[in-house]
mmCIF file of C-alpha atoms in Angstrom:
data_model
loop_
_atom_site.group_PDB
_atom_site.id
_atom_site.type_symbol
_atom_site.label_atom_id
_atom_site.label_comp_id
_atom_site.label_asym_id
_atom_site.label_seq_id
_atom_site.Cartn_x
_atom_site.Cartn_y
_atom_site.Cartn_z
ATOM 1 C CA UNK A 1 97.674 6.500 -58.908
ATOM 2 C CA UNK A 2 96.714 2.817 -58.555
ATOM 3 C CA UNK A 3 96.552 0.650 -55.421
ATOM 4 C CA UNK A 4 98.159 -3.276 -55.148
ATOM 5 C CA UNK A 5 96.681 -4.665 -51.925
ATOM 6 C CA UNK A 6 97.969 -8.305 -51.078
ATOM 7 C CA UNK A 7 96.595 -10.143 -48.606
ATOM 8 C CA UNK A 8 97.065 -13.862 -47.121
ATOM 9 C CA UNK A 9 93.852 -15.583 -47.094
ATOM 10 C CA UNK A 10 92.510 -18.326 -44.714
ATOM 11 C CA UNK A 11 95.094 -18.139 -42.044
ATOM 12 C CA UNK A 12 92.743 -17.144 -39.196
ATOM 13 C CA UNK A 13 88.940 -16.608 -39.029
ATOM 14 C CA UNK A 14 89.015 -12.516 -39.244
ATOM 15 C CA UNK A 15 90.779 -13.294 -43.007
ATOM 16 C CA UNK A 16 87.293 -14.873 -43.718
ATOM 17 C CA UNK A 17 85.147 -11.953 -43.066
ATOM 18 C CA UNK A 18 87.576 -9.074 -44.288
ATOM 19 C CA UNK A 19 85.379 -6.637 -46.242
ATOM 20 C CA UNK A 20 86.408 -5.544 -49.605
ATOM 21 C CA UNK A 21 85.299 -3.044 -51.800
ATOM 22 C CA UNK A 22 86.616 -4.204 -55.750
ATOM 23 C CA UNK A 23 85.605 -1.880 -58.262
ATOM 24 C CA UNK A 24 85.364 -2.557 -61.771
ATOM 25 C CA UNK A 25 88.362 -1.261 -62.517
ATOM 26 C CA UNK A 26 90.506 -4.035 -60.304
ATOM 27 C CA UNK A 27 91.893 -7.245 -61.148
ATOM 28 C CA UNK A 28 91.963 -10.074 -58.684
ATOM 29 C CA UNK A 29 94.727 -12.729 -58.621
ATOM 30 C CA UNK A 30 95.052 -15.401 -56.689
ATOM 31 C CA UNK A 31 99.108 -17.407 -57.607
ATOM 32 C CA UNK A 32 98.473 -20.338 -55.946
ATOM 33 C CA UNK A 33 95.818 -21.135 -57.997
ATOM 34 C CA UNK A 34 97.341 -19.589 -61.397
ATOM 35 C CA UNK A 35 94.120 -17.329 -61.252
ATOM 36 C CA UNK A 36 93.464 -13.927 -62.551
ATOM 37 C CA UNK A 37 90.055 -12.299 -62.977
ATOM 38 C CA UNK A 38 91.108 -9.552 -65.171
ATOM 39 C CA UNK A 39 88.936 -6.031 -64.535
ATOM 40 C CA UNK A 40 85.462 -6.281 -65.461
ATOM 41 C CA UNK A 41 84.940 -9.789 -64.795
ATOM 42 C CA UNK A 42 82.923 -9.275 -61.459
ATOM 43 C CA UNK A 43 81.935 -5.823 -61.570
ATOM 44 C CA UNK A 44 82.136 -3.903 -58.508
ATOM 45 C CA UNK A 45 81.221 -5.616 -55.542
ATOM 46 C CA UNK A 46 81.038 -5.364 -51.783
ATOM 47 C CA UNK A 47 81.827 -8.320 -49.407
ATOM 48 C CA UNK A 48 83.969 -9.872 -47.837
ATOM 49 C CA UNK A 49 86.660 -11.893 -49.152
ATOM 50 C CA UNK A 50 84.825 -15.362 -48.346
ATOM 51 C CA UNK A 51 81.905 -13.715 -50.154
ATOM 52 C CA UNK A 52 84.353 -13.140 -53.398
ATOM 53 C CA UNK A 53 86.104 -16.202 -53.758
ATOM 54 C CA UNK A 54 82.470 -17.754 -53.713
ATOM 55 C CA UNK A 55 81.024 -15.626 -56.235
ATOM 56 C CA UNK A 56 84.602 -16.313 -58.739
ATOM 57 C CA UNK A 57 83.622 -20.073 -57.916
ATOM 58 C CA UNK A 58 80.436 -19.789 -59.052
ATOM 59 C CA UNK A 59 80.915 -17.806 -61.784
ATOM 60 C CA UNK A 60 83.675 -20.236 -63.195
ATOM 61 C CA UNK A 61 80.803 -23.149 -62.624
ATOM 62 C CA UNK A 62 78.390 -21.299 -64.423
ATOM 63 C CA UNK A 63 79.800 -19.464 -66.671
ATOM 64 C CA UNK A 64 81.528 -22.366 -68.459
ATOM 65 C CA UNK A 65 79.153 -24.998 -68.058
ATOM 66 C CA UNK A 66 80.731 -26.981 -70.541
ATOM 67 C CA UNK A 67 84.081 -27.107 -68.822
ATOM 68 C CA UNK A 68 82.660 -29.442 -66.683
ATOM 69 C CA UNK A 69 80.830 -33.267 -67.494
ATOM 70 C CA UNK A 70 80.710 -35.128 -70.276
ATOM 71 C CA UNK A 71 80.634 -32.330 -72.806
ATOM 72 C CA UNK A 72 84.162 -30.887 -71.557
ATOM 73 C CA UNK A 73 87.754 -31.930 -73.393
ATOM 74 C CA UNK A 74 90.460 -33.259 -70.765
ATOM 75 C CA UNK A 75 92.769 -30.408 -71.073
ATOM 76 C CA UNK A 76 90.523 -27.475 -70.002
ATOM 77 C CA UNK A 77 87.984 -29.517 -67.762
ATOM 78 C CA UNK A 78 91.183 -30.621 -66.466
ATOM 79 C CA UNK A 79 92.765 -27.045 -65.603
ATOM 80 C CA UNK A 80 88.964 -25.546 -64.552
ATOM 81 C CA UNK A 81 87.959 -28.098 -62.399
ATOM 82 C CA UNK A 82 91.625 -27.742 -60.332
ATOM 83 C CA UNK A 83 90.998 -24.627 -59.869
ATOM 84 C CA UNK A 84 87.490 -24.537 -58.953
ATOM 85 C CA UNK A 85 88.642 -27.238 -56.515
ATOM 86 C CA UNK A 86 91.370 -25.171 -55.352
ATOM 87 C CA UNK A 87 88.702 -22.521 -54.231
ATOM 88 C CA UNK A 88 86.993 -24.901 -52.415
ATOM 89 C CA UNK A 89 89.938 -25.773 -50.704
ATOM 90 C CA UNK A 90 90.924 -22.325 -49.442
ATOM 91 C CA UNK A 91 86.896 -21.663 -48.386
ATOM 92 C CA UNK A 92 86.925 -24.872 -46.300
ATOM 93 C CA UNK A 93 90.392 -23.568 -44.872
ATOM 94 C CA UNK A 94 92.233 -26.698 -46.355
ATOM 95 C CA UNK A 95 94.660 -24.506 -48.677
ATOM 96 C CA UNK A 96 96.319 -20.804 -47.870
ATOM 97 C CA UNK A 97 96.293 -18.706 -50.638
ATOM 98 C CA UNK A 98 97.274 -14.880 -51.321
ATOM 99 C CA UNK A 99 94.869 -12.627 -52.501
ATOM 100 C CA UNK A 100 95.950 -9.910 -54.780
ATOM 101 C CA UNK A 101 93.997 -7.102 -55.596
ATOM 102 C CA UNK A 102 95.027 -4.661 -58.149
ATOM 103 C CA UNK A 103 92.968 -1.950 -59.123
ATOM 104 C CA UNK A 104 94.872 1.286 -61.420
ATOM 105 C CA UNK A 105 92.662 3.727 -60.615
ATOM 106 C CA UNK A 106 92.863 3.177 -56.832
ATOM 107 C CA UNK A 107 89.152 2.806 -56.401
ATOM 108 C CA UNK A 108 89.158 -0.776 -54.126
ATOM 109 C CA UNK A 109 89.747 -1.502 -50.566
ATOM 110 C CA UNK A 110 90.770 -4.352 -48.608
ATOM 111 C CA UNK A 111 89.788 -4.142 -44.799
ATOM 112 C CA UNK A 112 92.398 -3.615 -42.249
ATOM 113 C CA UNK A 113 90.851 -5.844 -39.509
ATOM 114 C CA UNK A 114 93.801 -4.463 -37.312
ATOM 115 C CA UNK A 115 93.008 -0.770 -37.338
ATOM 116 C CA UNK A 116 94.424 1.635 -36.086
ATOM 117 C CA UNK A 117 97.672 -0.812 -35.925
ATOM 118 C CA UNK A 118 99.125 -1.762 -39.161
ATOM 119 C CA UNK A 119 98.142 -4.905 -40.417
ATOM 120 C CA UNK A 120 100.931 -7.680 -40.396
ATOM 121 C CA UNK A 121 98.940 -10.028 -43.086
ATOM 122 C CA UNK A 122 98.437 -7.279 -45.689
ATOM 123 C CA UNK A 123 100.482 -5.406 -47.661
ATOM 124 C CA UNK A 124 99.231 -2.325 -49.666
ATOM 125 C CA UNK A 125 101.324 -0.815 -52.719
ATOM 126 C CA UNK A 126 100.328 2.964 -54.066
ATOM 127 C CA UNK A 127 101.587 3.191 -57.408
ATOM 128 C CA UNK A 128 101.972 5.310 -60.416
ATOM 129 C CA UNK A 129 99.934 4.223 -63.610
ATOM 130 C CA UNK A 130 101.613 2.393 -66.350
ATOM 131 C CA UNK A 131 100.768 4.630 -70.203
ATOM 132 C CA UNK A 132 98.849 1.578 -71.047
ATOM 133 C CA UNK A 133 96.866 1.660 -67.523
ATOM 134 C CA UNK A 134 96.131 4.914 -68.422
ATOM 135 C CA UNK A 135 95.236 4.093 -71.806
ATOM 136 C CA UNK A 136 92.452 1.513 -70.409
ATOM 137 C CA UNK A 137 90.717 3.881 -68.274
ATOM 138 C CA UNK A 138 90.372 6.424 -70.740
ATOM 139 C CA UNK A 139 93.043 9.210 -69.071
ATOM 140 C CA UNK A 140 95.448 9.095 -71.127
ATOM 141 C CA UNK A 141 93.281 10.599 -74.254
ATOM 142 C CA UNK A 142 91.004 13.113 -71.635
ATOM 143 C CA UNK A 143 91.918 16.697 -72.951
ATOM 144 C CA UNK A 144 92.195 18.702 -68.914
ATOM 145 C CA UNK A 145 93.613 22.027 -70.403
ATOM 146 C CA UNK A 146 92.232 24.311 -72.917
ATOM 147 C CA UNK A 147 89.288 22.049 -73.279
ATOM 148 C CA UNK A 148 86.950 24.639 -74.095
ATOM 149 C CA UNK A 149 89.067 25.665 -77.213
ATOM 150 C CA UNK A 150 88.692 22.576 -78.740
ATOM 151 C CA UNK A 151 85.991 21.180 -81.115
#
């Protein structure tokens, strides 16, 4: 089974230094920014969530140098540069933002900074794989019985 765990970001200090564990298996989205860092972009990681939306800023400065300057066209220099200053916005505490974090094979964690008590900021979703989830991490085409019969 997978794991959605949404999260409001920014709206006290503790949201800062929440530690997540993403694996490279989960997906991040962020709606406010129309921002999705599909699985595999990061790689696995272990911070907080300050620490992550730095690290996405960074690599969307880096990794697309050209979507920046002089050497960038107007409509994706345009798009990259809002959301780059988007993420500035919600590390400075400016903007609030939700923090998504889907991962299908239920390998990431978002920290409940209220534990034991449930945490009012965060919901957390267990769910059942979609065929094509399975399909993408290599389950749906693992043979489990009879295994030694085949060739």
């Amino acid at each position: 089974s997978g794991i959605n765990a949404e999260s409001p970001y920014g709206r006290a200090e503790m949201d800062l230094n929440r530690d997540i564990l993403k694996s490279e298996t989960a997906e991040i989205d962020i709606p406010e920014l129309e921002l999705c860092m599909t699985s595999g972009s990061l790689g696995g990681k272990f911070t907080t969530l300050e620490g992550l939306l730095g690290q996405i800023k960074d690599q969307l400065e880096n990794i697309n140098p050209f979507s920046f300057g002089d050497s960038s066209d107007e409509g994706s220099s345009g798009k990259m540069s809002l959301v780059v200053k988007g993420l500035d916005e919600v590390l400075t505490k400016e903007r609030l933002t939700t923090i998504i974090l889907d991962d299908p094979a239920g390998n990431s964690y978002i920290q409940n900074v209220y534990a034991p008590d449930e945490d009012p900021n965060m919901v957390i979703t267990e769910y059942i794989r979609s065929d094509e989830q399975d399909d993408d991490l290599g389950i749906k085409h693992m043979i489990t019985e009879n295994y030694e019969e085949t060739s």
